[in-house]
CSV table of C-alpha atoms in Angstrom, one decimal:
chain,number,residue,atom,x,y,z
A,498,MET,CA,109.9,76.4,128.6
A,499,ALA,CA,111.0,75.5,125.0
A,500,GLU,CA,113.5,76.9,122.5
A,501,GLY,CA,112.3,80.3,121.5
A,502,GLY,CA,109.8,80.8,124.3
A,503,LEU,CA,106.7,79.3,125.8
A,504,THR,CA,104.7,76.6,124.0
A,505,LEU,CA,100.9,76.5,123.7
A,506,GLU,CA,100.7,74.5,126.8
A,507,TYR,CA,101.7,77.6,128.9
A,508,THR,CA,100.2,80.3,126.8
A,509,PRO,CA,97.0,82.0,128.0
A,510,THR,CA,94.0,80.8,126.1
A,511,TRP,CA,92.7,84.4,125.6
A,512,VAL,CA,95.9,85.3,123.8
A,513,VAL,CA,95.6,82.2,121.4
A,514,ALA,CA,91.9,83.0,120.8
A,515,ILE,CA,92.5,86.7,120.0
A,516,VAL,CA,95.5,85.9,117.6
A,517,CYS,CA,93.5,83.1,115.9
A,518,SER,CA,90.4,85.4,115.5
A,519,PHE,CA,92.5,88.2,114.1
A,520,ILE,CA,94.2,85.9,111.5
A,521,VAL,CA,90.9,84.2,110.5
A,522,ILE,CA,89.1,87.6,110.2
A,523,ILE,CA,91.7,89.0,107.8
A,524,SER,CA,91.7,85.7,105.7
A,525,LEU,CA,88.0,85.5,105.4
A,526,ALA,CA,87.8,89.2,104.5
A,527,ALA,CA,90.3,88.7,101.7
A,528,GLU,CA,88.5,85.6,100.5
A,529,ARG,CA,85.1,87.3,100.5
A,530,PHE,CA,86.6,90.3,98.7
A,531,LEU,CA,87.9,88.0,95.9
A,532,HIS,CA,84.6,86.2,95.8
A,533,TYR,CA,82.4,89.3,95.3
A,534,ALA,CA,85.0,90.8,92.9
A,535,GLY,CA,84.5,87.6,90.8
A,536,LYS,CA,80.8,87.8,91.0
A,537,TYR,CA,80.9,91.3,89.9
A,538,LEU,CA,83.1,90.6,86.8
A,539,LYS,CA,80.8,87.8,85.8
A,540,LYS,CA,77.7,90.0,86.2
A,541,LYS,CA,79.4,92.6,83.9
A,542,ASP,CA,80.4,89.9,81.4
A,543,HIS,CA,84.1,90.4,81.9
A,544,LYS,CA,85.1,86.8,81.5
A,545,PRO,CA,88.8,87.5,80.8
A,546,LEU,CA,89.1,89.7,83.9
A,547,PHE,CA,87.4,86.9,85.9
A,548,GLU,CA,90.0,84.5,84.6
A,549,ALA,CA,92.7,86.9,85.5
A,550,LEU,CA,91.3,87.0,89.1
A,551,GLN,CA,91.4,83.2,89.2
A,552,LYS,CA,95.0,83.4,88.2
A,553,ILE,CA,95.7,85.7,91.1
A,554,LYS,CA,94.0,83.2,93.4
A,555,GLU,CA,96.4,80.6,91.9
A,556,GLU,CA,99.4,82.7,92.7
A,557,SER,CA,98.1,83.2,96.3
A,558,MET,CA,97.8,79.5,96.7
A,559,LEU,CA,101.3,79.0,95.4
A,560,LEU,CA,102.6,81.6,97.9
A,561,GLY,CA,100.6,79.8,100.7
A,562,PHE,CA,102.3,76.6,99.8
A,563,ILE,CA,105.8,78.4,99.7
A,564,SER,CA,105.0,79.8,103.2
A,565,LEU,CA,103.9,76.4,104.5
A,566,LEU,CA,107.2,74.8,103.3
A,567,LEU,CA,109.4,77.5,104.8
A,568,THR,CA,107.5,77.3,108.1
A,569,VAL,CA,107.6,73.5,108.3
A,570,PHE,CA,111.2,73.1,107.3
A,571,GLN,CA,112.7,76.1,109.1
A,572,ASP,CA,114.1,74.0,112.0
A,573,ARG,CA,115.5,71.4,109.5
A,574,ILE,CA,117.1,74.2,107.4
A,575,GLY,CA,118.6,75.8,110.5
A,576,LYS,CA,120.3,72.5,111.4
A,577,ILE,CA,121.9,72.2,107.9
A,578,CYS,CA,125.6,73.1,108.6
A,579,ILE,CA,128.3,74.3,106.2
A,580,PRO,CA,132.0,75.2,106.7
A,581,ALA,CA,132.6,78.7,108.0
A,582,SER,CA,134.8,79.4,104.9
A,583,LEU,CA,131.8,79.1,102.6
A,584,ALA,CA,129.7,81.4,104.8
A,585,ASP,CA,132.1,84.2,104.4
A,586,LYS,CA,131.8,84.2,100.5
A,587,TRP,CA,129.5,86.2,98.2
A,588,LEU,CA,127.9,88.3,100.9
A,589,PRO,CA,125.4,91.2,100.1
A,590,CYS,CA,127.1,93.2,102.8
A,591,SER,CA,130.7,93.2,103.9
A,592,LYS,CA,131.3,91.9,107.4
A,593,ASP,CA,133.4,95.0,108.1
A,594,SER,CA,130.2,97.0,108.0
A,595,GLU,CA,128.5,97.5,111.4
A,596,PRO,CA,125.3,95.3,111.7
A,597,LYS,CA,122.1,97.1,112.4
A,598,SER,CA,119.2,95.8,114.4
A,599,THR,CA,116.2,95.0,112.2
A,600,THR,CA,113.7,96.0,115.0
A,601,SER,CA,115.1,99.5,115.5
A,602,HIS,CA,112.7,100.9,112.8
A,603,PHE,CA,109.7,99.3,114.3
A,604,GLN,CA,110.8,100.5,117.8
A,605,THR,CA,110.7,104.0,116.7
A,606,PHE,CA,107.2,103.6,115.4
A,607,PHE,CA,105.8,101.8,118.4
A,608,SER,CA,107.5,104.1,121.0
A,609,SER,CA,105.3,107.0,119.9
A,610,TYR,CA,102.1,105.0,120.8
A,611,LEU,CA,103.1,102.8,123.8
A,612,PRO,CA,104.7,103.6,127.1
A,613,ARG,CA,108.4,103.6,127.1
A,614,GLY,CA,108.8,100.8,129.6
A,615,THR,CA,106.2,98.6,127.6
A,616,VAL,CA,108.2,99.0,124.4
A,617,ARG,CA,111.4,98.1,126.1
A,618,HIS,CA,109.9,95.0,127.8
A,619,LEU,CA,108.3,93.8,124.5
A,620,LEU,CA,111.5,94.2,122.6
A,621,ALA,CA,113.5,92.6,125.3
A,622,ASP,CA,111.2,89.6,125.1
A,623,ALA,CA,111.4,89.4,121.3
A,624,SER,CA,115.1,89.7,121.3
A,625,SER,CA,115.4,87.0,124.0
A,626,SER,CA,113.3,84.6,122.0
A,627,SER,CA,115.1,85.2,118.8
A,628,SER,CA,118.5,84.8,120.5
A,629,GLU,CA,117.5,81.5,122.0
A,630,SER,CA,116.4,80.1,118.6
A,631,VAL,CA,119.6,81.5,116.9
A,632,ASP,CA,121.8,80.3,119.7
A,633,ALA,CA,120.4,76.8,119.5
A,634,ALA,CA,121.0,76.5,115.7
A,635,ALA,CA,124.5,78.0,116.1
A,636,ALA,CA,125.3,75.7,119.0
A,637,TYR,CA,124.2,72.7,117.0
A,638,CYS,CA,126.5,73.5,114.1
A,639,ASN,CA,129.4,74.8,116.3
A,640,ALA,CA,129.5,71.4,117.9
A,641,LYS,CA,130.4,70.1,114.5
A,642,GLY,CA,132.9,73.0,113.8
A,643,LYS,CA,130.6,74.6,111.2
A,644,VAL,CA,128.0,77.3,110.9
A,645,PRO,CA,124.3,77.2,110.0
A,646,LEU,CA,123.4,77.2,106.3
A,647,LEU,CA,120.6,79.8,106.9
A,648,SER,CA,119.6,81.4,110.2
A,649,VAL,CA,116.0,81.4,111.4
A,650,THR,CA,115.9,85.2,111.1
A,651,ALA,CA,117.2,85.3,107.5
A,652,LEU,CA,114.7,82.5,106.6
A,653,HIS,CA,111.9,84.6,108.0
A,654,HIS,CA,113.0,87.6,106.1
A,655,LEU,CA,113.2,85.7,102.8
A,656,HIS,CA,109.7,84.2,103.5
A,657,ILE,CA,108.3,87.8,103.9
A,658,PHE,CA,110.2,89.0,100.8
A,659,ILE,CA,108.8,86.4,98.5
A,660,PHE,CA,105.3,87.4,99.5
A,661,VAL,CA,106.0,91.2,99.1
A,662,LEU,CA,107.4,90.5,95.7
A,663,ALA,CA,104.3,88.7,94.4
A,664,LEU,CA,102.0,91.3,95.9
A,665,VAL,CA,103.8,94.2,94.4
A,666,HIS,CA,103.9,92.5,91.0
A,667,VAL,CA,100.1,91.8,91.0
A,668,VAL,CA,99.4,95.4,92.2
A,669,PHE,CA,101.6,97.0,89.6
A,670,CYS,CA,100.1,94.8,86.8
A,671,VAL,CA,96.7,95.8,87.9
A,672,LEU,CA,97.6,99.5,87.9
A,673,THR,CA,99.3,99.2,84.5
A,674,ILE,CA,96.2,97.5,83.0
A,675,LEU,CA,93.8,100.1,84.6
A,676,PHE,CA,95.8,103.1,83.3
A,677,GLY,CA,96.3,101.5,79.9
A,678,SER,CA,92.7,100.7,79.6
A,679,ALA,CA,91.8,104.3,80.6
A,680,LYS,CA,94.1,105.5,77.8
A,681,ILE,CA,92.5,103.2,75.2
A,682,ARG,CA,89.0,104.3,76.2
A,683,GLN,CA,89.9,107.8,75.1
A,684,TRP,CA,90.0,106.3,71.5
A,685,LYS,CA,86.4,105.5,71.7
A,686,HIS,CA,85.4,108.8,70.0
A,687,TRP,CA,87.7,108.0,67.2
A,688,GLU,CA,85.7,104.7,66.7
A,689,GLU,CA,82.5,106.5,66.8
A,690,SER,CA,83.7,109.1,64.2
A,691,ALA,CA,85.1,106.5,61.9
A,692,THR,CA,81.9,104.4,62.1
A,693,LYS,CA,79.8,107.6,61.4
A,694,ASN,CA,81.9,108.5,58.4
A,695,ASP,CA,81.6,104.9,57.0
A,696,TYR,CA,77.9,105.2,56.8
A,697,ASP,CA,77.5,108.9,56.1
A,698,ARG,CA,76.1,109.0,52.6
A,699,ALA,CA,77.7,112.4,51.9
A,700,GLN,CA,81.1,111.1,53.0
A,701,VAL,CA,80.8,108.0,50.8
A,702,LEU,CA,79.9,110.0,47.8
A,703,LYS,CA,82.9,112.2,48.3
A,704,LYS,CA,85.3,109.3,48.0
A,705,LYS,CA,87.7,110.0,45.1
A,706,PHE,CA,91.2,109.2,44.0
A,707,ILE,CA,93.8,110.9,46.2
A,708,HIS,CA,97.6,111.0,46.2
A,709,VAL,CA,98.9,108.6,48.8
A,710,GLN,CA,101.4,111.0,50.2
A,711,GLU,CA,98.6,113.6,50.7
A,712,ASP,CA,97.0,111.3,53.3
A,713,GLU,CA,97.6,112.4,56.9
A,714,PHE,CA,98.6,109.0,58.1
A,715,ILE,CA,101.2,108.7,55.3
A,716,LYS,CA,102.5,112.3,55.9
A,717,ASN,CA,103.1,111.5,59.6
A,718,ARG,CA,104.7,108.1,59.1
A,719,PHE,CA,106.4,107.9,55.6
A,720,MET,CA,110.1,109.0,55.7
A,721,GLY,CA,110.9,108.3,52.1
A,722,ILE,CA,112.9,105.5,50.5
A,723,GLY,CA,116.6,104.7,51.1
A,724,LYS,CA,118.9,103.4,53.8
A,725,ASP,CA,119.4,106.8,55.4
A,726,LEU,CA,115.7,107.4,55.5
A,727,ALA,CA,115.1,103.9,56.9
A,728,LEU,CA,117.4,104.8,59.8
A,729,LEU,CA,115.4,108.0,60.2
A,730,GLY,CA,112.3,105.9,60.5
A,731,TRP,CA,113.8,104.0,63.4
A,732,ILE,CA,114.9,107.2,65.2
A,733,HIS,CA,111.4,108.7,64.6
A,734,SER,CA,109.8,105.6,66.0
A,735,PHE,CA,112.1,105.7,69.1
A,736,PHE,CA,111.0,109.2,70.0
A,737,LYS,CA,107.4,108.8,68.9
A,738,GLN,CA,106.7,106.4,71.7
A,739,PHE,CA,107.1,109.2,74.2
A,740,TYR,CA,104.5,111.7,72.7
A,741,GLY,CA,101.4,111.0,70.8
A,742,SER,CA,102.3,107.2,70.4
A,743,VAL,CA,98.9,106.6,68.7
A,744,THR,CA,97.2,109.4,66.8
A,745,LYS,CA,93.7,109.5,65.3
A,746,THR,CA,95.0,109.0,61.8
A,747,ASP,CA,97.0,105.9,63.0
A,748,TYR,CA,93.9,104.5,64.7
A,749,ILE,CA,91.6,105.0,61.7
A,750,ALA,CA,94.2,103.5,59.3
A,751,MET,CA,94.9,100.4,61.4
A,752,ARG,CA,91.2,100.0,62.1
A,753,LEU,CA,90.3,100.0,58.5
A,754,GLY,CA,93.2,97.7,57.6
A,755,PHE,CA,92.0,95.2,60.2
A,756,ILE,CA,88.3,95.3,59.1
A,757,LYS,CA,89.2,95.0,55.4
A,758,THR,CA,91.5,92.0,56.1
A,759,HIS,CA,89.5,90.0,58.8
A,760,CYS,CA,85.9,91.5,58.6
A,761,PRO,CA,85.2,92.4,55.0
A,762,GLY,CA,81.5,91.6,55.5
A,763,ASN,CA,80.9,93.8,58.4
A,764,PRO,CA,82.2,97.3,58.1
A,765,LYS,CA,80.3,98.2,61.2
A,766,PHE,CA,82.6,96.0,63.3
A,767,ASN,CA,83.4,97.6,66.7
A,768,PHE,CA,87.2,97.6,66.6
A,769,HIS,CA,87.5,99.5,69.8
A,770,LYS,CA,85.4,97.0,71.7
A,771,TYR,CA,87.6,94.3,70.3
A,772,LEU,CA,90.7,96.0,71.5
A,773,MET,CA,89.3,96.1,75.0
A,774,ARG,CA,88.3,92.5,75.1
A,775,ALA,CA,91.7,91.4,73.7
A,776,LEU,CA,93.6,93.4,76.3
A,777,GLU,CA,91.5,91.9,79.1
A,778,ALA,CA,92.2,88.4,77.7
A,779,ASP,CA,96.0,89.2,77.7
A,780,PHE,CA,95.9,90.5,81.3
A,781,LYS,CA,95.6,87.1,82.8
A,782,LYS,CA,98.9,86.2,81.1
A,783,VAL,CA,100.7,89.2,82.4
A,784,VAL,CA,99.5,89.0,86.0
A,785,GLY,CA,100.9,85.4,86.5
A,786,ILE,CA,104.5,84.6,87.7
A,787,SER,CA,106.0,82.0,85.4
A,788,TRP,CA,108.9,79.8,86.1
A,789,TYR,CA,111.3,81.9,84.1
A,790,LEU,CA,110.4,84.9,86.2
A,791,TRP,CA,111.1,82.9,89.4
A,792,ALA,CA,114.4,81.8,87.8
A,793,PHE,CA,115.3,85.5,87.4
A,794,VAL,CA,114.7,86.1,91.1
A,795,VAL,CA,116.9,83.2,92.0
A,796,ILE,CA,119.7,84.5,89.6
A,797,PHE,CA,119.5,88.0,91.1
A,798,LEU,CA,119.6,86.8,94.7
A,799,LEU,CA,122.8,84.8,93.6
A,800,LEU,CA,124.5,87.9,92.0
A,801,ASN,CA,123.5,90.4,94.7
A,802,VAL,CA,127.1,90.4,96.0
A,803,HIS,CA,128.6,93.4,97.8
A,804,GLY,CA,130.4,95.7,95.5
A,805,TRP,CA,128.7,94.4,92.3
A,806,HIS,CA,125.7,96.8,92.6
A,807,ALA,CA,123.4,94.2,91.0
A,808,TYR,CA,120.3,96.0,92.3
A,809,PHE,CA,121.4,99.0,90.2
A,810,TRP,CA,122.3,97.3,87.0
A,811,VAL,CA,119.2,95.1,87.0
A,812,ALA,CA,117.0,98.3,86.9
A,813,PHE,CA,118.3,98.8,83.3
A,814,VAL,CA,116.8,95.5,82.1
A,815,PRO,CA,113.1,96.6,82.1
A,816,PHE,CA,114.2,100.0,80.9
A,817,ALA,CA,116.0,98.5,77.8
A,818,LEU,CA,113.0,96.1,77.2
A,819,LEU,CA,110.6,99.0,77.4
A,820,LEU,CA,112.5,101.1,74.9
A,821,ALA,CA,113.0,98.1,72.5
A,822,VAL,CA,109.3,97.1,72.6
A,823,GLY,CA,108.0,100.7,72.2
A,824,THR,CA,110.4,101.4,69.3
A,825,LYS,CA,109.5,98.2,67.6
A,826,LEU,CA,105.7,98.7,67.9
A,827,GLU,CA,106.0,102.4,66.6
A,828,HIS,CA,108.1,101.1,63.7
A,829,VAL,CA,105.5,98.6,62.8
A,830,ILE,CA,103.0,101.5,62.2
A,831,THR,CA,105.7,103.2,60.1
A,832,GLN,CA,106.3,100.0,58.1
A,833,LEU,CA,102.5,99.8,57.3
A,834,ALA,CA,102.7,103.4,55.9
A,835,HIS,CA,105.8,102.6,53.9
A,836,GLU,CA,104.2,99.6,52.3
A,837,VAL,CA,101.3,101.7,51.1
A,838,ALA,CA,103.4,104.6,49.9
A,839,GLU,CA,105.9,102.4,48.0
A,840,LYS,CA,103.2,100.3,46.3
A,841,HIS,CA,100.6,103.0,45.4
A,842,ALA,CA,100.9,106.5,44.0
A,843,ALA,CA,97.1,107.1,44.4
A,844,VAL,CA,94.2,105.3,46.0
A,845,GLU,CA,90.4,105.6,45.9
A,846,GLY,CA,88.9,106.6,49.2
A,847,GLN,CA,90.9,105.9,52.3
A,848,VAL,CA,94.4,104.4,52.7
A,849,VAL,CA,94.2,100.8,53.6
A,850,VAL,CA,97.1,99.1,55.3
A,851,LYS,CA,97.8,95.3,55.1
A,852,PRO,CA,98.3,93.5,58.4
A,853,ASP,CA,101.1,91.0,58.3
A,854,ASP,CA,103.1,88.9,60.8
A,855,ASP,CA,106.3,89.8,58.9
A,856,HIS,CA,106.4,93.1,60.6
A,857,PHE,CA,107.1,91.5,64.0
A,858,TRP,CA,110.1,89.7,65.6
A,859,PHE,CA,110.3,86.2,64.3
A,860,HIS,CA,106.9,86.7,62.6
A,861,ARG,CA,105.2,86.3,66.0
A,862,PRO,CA,103.3,89.2,67.5
A,863,GLN,CA,102.9,87.2,70.7
A,864,ILE,CA,106.5,87.8,71.6
A,865,VAL,CA,105.7,91.4,72.4
A,866,LEU,CA,103.3,90.3,75.2
A,867,LEU,CA,106.1,88.0,76.6
A,868,LEU,CA,108.5,91.0,76.7
A,869,ILE,CA,106.0,93.2,78.4
A,870,HIS,CA,105.3,90.5,80.9
A,871,ILE,CA,109.0,90.2,81.7
A,872,LEU,CA,109.7,94.0,82.0
A,873,LEU,CA,106.7,94.5,84.3
A,874,PHE,CA,107.9,91.7,86.6
A,875,GLN,CA,111.4,92.9,86.6
A,876,ASN,CA,110.3,96.5,87.4
A,877,SER,CA,108.1,95.2,90.1
A,878,PHE,CA,111.0,93.2,91.5
A,879,GLU,CA,113.3,96.2,91.5
A,880,LEU,CA,110.8,98.4,93.3
A,881,ALA,CA,109.8,95.6,95.8
A,882,CYS,CA,113.4,95.1,96.7
A,883,PHE,CA,113.9,98.8,97.4
A,884,PHE,CA,110.8,99.2,99.6
A,885,TRP,CA,111.3,95.9,101.4
A,886,PHE,CA,115.0,96.6,102.2
A,887,TRP,CA,114.0,100.1,103.3
A,888,VAL,CA,111.3,99.0,105.7
A,889,GLN,CA,113.2,95.9,107.0
A,890,TYR,CA,116.8,97.1,107.2
A,891,GLY,CA,116.6,101.0,107.0
A,892,PHE,CA,117.6,103.5,104.4
A,893,ASP,CA,121.3,103.6,105.6
A,894,SER,CA,121.7,99.8,105.4
A,895,CYS,CA,124.6,98.5,103.4
A,896,ILE,CA,122.3,96.3,101.3
A,897,MET,CA,120.6,99.6,100.1
A,898,GLY,CA,123.7,100.7,98.5
A,899,GLN,CA,125.0,104.3,97.9
A,900,LEU,CA,122.7,107.2,97.4
A,901,GLY,CA,124.2,107.8,93.9
A,902,PHE,CA,122.8,104.3,92.9
A,903,ILE,CA,119.5,104.4,94.8
A,904,ILE,CA,118.1,107.6,93.1
A,905,PRO,CA,118.6,106.6,89.4
A,906,ARG,CA,117.0,103.1,90.0
A,907,LEU,CA,113.9,104.8,91.6
A,908,VAL,CA,113.7,107.3,88.6
A,909,ILE,CA,114.1,104.5,86.2
A,910,GLY,CA,111.4,102.4,88.0
A,911,ALA,CA,108.9,105.2,88.0
A,912,PHE,CA,109.7,106.0,84.3
A,913,VAL,CA,109.2,102.4,83.2
A,914,GLN,CA,105.8,102.1,85.2
A,915,PHE,CA,104.5,105.4,83.8
A,916,VAL,CA,105.6,104.9,80.0
A,917,CYS,CA,104.4,101.3,80.0
A,918,SER,CA,100.9,102.2,81.3
A,919,TYR,CA,100.3,105.2,79.2
A,920,SER,CA,102.2,104.5,76.0
A,921,THR,CA,103.6,100.9,75.5
A,922,LEU,CA,100.5,99.0,76.6
A,923,PRO,CA,98.1,101.0,74.4
A,924,LEU,CA,100.6,100.6,71.6
A,925,TYR,CA,100.7,96.9,72.1
A,926,ALA,CA,96.8,96.6,72.2
A,927,ILE,CA,96.4,98.1,68.7
A,928,VAL,CA,99.7,97.3,66.9
A,929,THR,CA,99.6,93.6,67.6
A,930,GLN,CA,96.2,93.4,65.8
A,931,MET,CA,98.2,94.2,62.6
A,932,GLY,CA,99.4,90.6,62.4
A,933,SER,CA,98.1,87.9,59.9
A,934,SER,CA,95.8,86.5,62.6
A,935,PHE,CA,93.0,87.7,64.9
A,936,LYS,CA,92.5,86.8,68.5
A,937,SER,CA,89.5,84.7,69.7
A,938,SER,CA,88.3,87.8,71.5
A,939,ILE,CA,86.9,88.9,68.2
A,940,PHE,CA,83.8,86.8,69.1
A,941,GLU,CA,81.3,87.8,71.8
A,942,GLU,CA,81.2,85.5,74.8
A,943,HIS,CA,78.1,83.8,73.8
A,944,VAL,CA,79.4,83.1,70.4
A,945,GLN,CA,82.6,81.6,71.8
A,946,GLU,CA,80.5,79.3,74.0
A,947,GLY,CA,78.4,78.3,71.1
A,948,LEU,CA,81.3,77.5,68.9
A,949,LEU,CA,82.9,75.4,71.6
A,950,GLY,CA,79.7,73.5,72.1
A,951,TRP,CA,79.4,72.9,68.4
A,952,ALA,CA,83.1,71.9,68.2
A,953,LYS,CA,82.7,69.3,70.9
A,954,THR,CA,79.6,67.8,69.4
A,955,ALA,CA,81.2,67.6,66.0
A,956,ARG,CA,84.4,66.0,67.4
A,957,THR,CA,82.3,63.4,69.3
A,958,HIS,CA,80.3,62.6,66.2
A,959,ALA,CA,83.5,62.2,64.2
A,960,MET,CA,85.0,59.9,66.7
A,961,VAL,CA,81.9,57.7,66.7
A,962,MET,CA,81.9,57.6,62.9
A,963,HIS,CA,85.6,56.7,62.9
A,964,ALA,CA,85.0,53.8,65.4
A,965,THR,CA,82.1,52.3,63.4
A,966,THR,CA,83.4,52.4,59.9
A,967,GLY,CA,86.8,51.6,58.3
A,968,SER,CA,86.2,53.2,55.0
A,969,SER,CA,89.1,55.2,53.8
A,970,GLN,CA,86.8,57.8,52.1
A,971,VAL,CA,84.8,58.2,55.3
A,972,GLY,CA,88.0,58.5,57.2
A,973,HIS,CA,89.2,61.2,54.9
A,974,LYS,CA,86.0,63.2,55.5
A,975,GLU,CA,86.3,62.7,59.2
A,976,ASN,CA,89.9,64.0,59.2
A,977,SER,CA,88.5,67.1,57.4
A,978,VAL,CA,85.7,67.5,60.0
A,979,SER,CA,88.2,67.0,62.8
A,980,ALA,CA,90.6,69.5,61.6
A,981,SER,CA,87.9,72.1,61.2
A,982,THR,CA,86.5,71.1,64.6
A,983,VAL,CA,89.8,71.6,66.3
A,984,GLN,CA,90.2,74.9,64.6
A,985,LEU,CA,86.8,76.1,65.8
A,986,ALA,CA,87.6,74.7,69.2
A,987,ARG,CA,90.5,77.0,69.4
A,988,VAL,CA,88.3,79.9,68.4
A,989,GLY,CA,85.7,79.0,71.1
A,990,ASP,CA,88.3,78.1,73.7
A,991,PRO,CA,91.1,80.6,74.1
A,992,GLU,CA,92.7,78.4,76.8
A,993,ALA,CA,93.0,75.4,74.5
A,994,ALA,CA,94.6,77.7,71.9
A,995,ALA,CA,97.0,79.1,74.4
A,996,GLU,CA,98.1,75.7,75.6
A,997,GLU,CA,99.1,74.8,72.1
A,998,GLY,CA,101.0,78.1,71.7
A,999,ARG,CA,98.2,79.4,69.2
A,1000,GLY,CA,96.4,82.2,70.8
A,1001,GLU,CA,95.3,83.6,67.5
A,1002,ILE,CA,93.2,82.3,64.5
A,1003,LYS,CA,94.1,82.7,60.8
A,1004,PRO,CA,91.6,84.8,59.0
A,1005,GLU,CA,91.3,82.3,56.1
A,1006,SER,CA,90.2,79.5,58.5
A,1007,PHE,CA,86.9,81.2,59.5
A,1008,SER,CA,85.1,84.3,58.5
A,1009,ALA,CA,84.7,85.5,62.1
A,1010,CYS,CA,82.8,88.8,61.8
A,1011,ARG,CA,80.6,88.7,58.7
A,1012,LYS,CA,77.1,90.0,59.1
């Protein structure tokens, strides 16, 4: 007999075989599911989604490594001792509150399916094993006049919580992208209508000079000139994100502005298809858990002190980010309309907006994706905490907090998830195309691969030429070739561009979508 129960030496072989088989079957099923999902995405030419799936696999490997570390070092962690005075500070629950058994909730479930005596026997064995392990760690530290840094039970709960958090984040991100993509697909008939009008001879001949403020896009977005009206524009943008965030006139105006700026030689450019490809490419960035998100988890765990209600206040972080991002994206559309209305009294044909990075925070549209990433993770964290605490400790546990704090955080979490899926994400997909750059997703997959191959060949040729000649004139030409090569390499390889912090390509560098 060892601490915590029998070892493998005295455990029935059939028990070991059954448990191992069960674990292996589940693991293989998960691995096969991911494998066939990857093959399906490749078959359908969804390379960005395939890369997102690879990102999920990387996160799974990270979780597996965290799990391994916690399992291997749990005994050593249990033998780290600290003074009892430190163990009584910054507690999530006051020690005055009555502790509750974490197995009581599972006991209720199993008691309805197993004989009463069996449940009591199994729970008694589990309680005995846990007590022996805890008593051993406590006895080791008590001998030194201290207490354990972290009990085996608490370490086990932390272990599972980290896994649940990552799983909930991935699931919520997938749901957000699916619902957001479904919303964007509803714009497809707008694309077809705009393309048909561009090539309808009767429509083309009808083009004439019109007053700018008679255009539907300008009517809906232009609030007039002046400080008071500028404030009205922000207020309008704030409420606009909750209803009809993108209308047909908005879509057609931004589509035309993008094509006139980046694809003047190809008016038949499929803007809707480009939006879908760009959104898929961004998905792999959103689904990952970056270091600063893990830092947020650590900070929250530090501040989750009894009486501070940190779990309640943290719910307002994604809520505030959601409102700020949605308002800003709507205001970018308003700014585009104001630019046209302030510069032109009349135009020939349709109103054409001018994409510009100056409309975005710090002149970087990429910041919007970063904020969406943060708000999705924090909302996932908030909801994961609630459901995990509920399942593990019960609804009436002190760590859940008062009912008056629980209901608002659930309402906020559901609101953030819904609005982000159906409003903010579609807004992001189209409005961020109104920057001065276009994304590498503007190219079809085979074109990206061809450009990347050409760029590698040209770069190799330039290096060979540079090694075989020392002429300054040749060197100058090689530098020009190298510069254009690297530029096209960024176009053909989105990963390389992302690593350098340049996920987009300037329009003047390459005419990406000419006929």
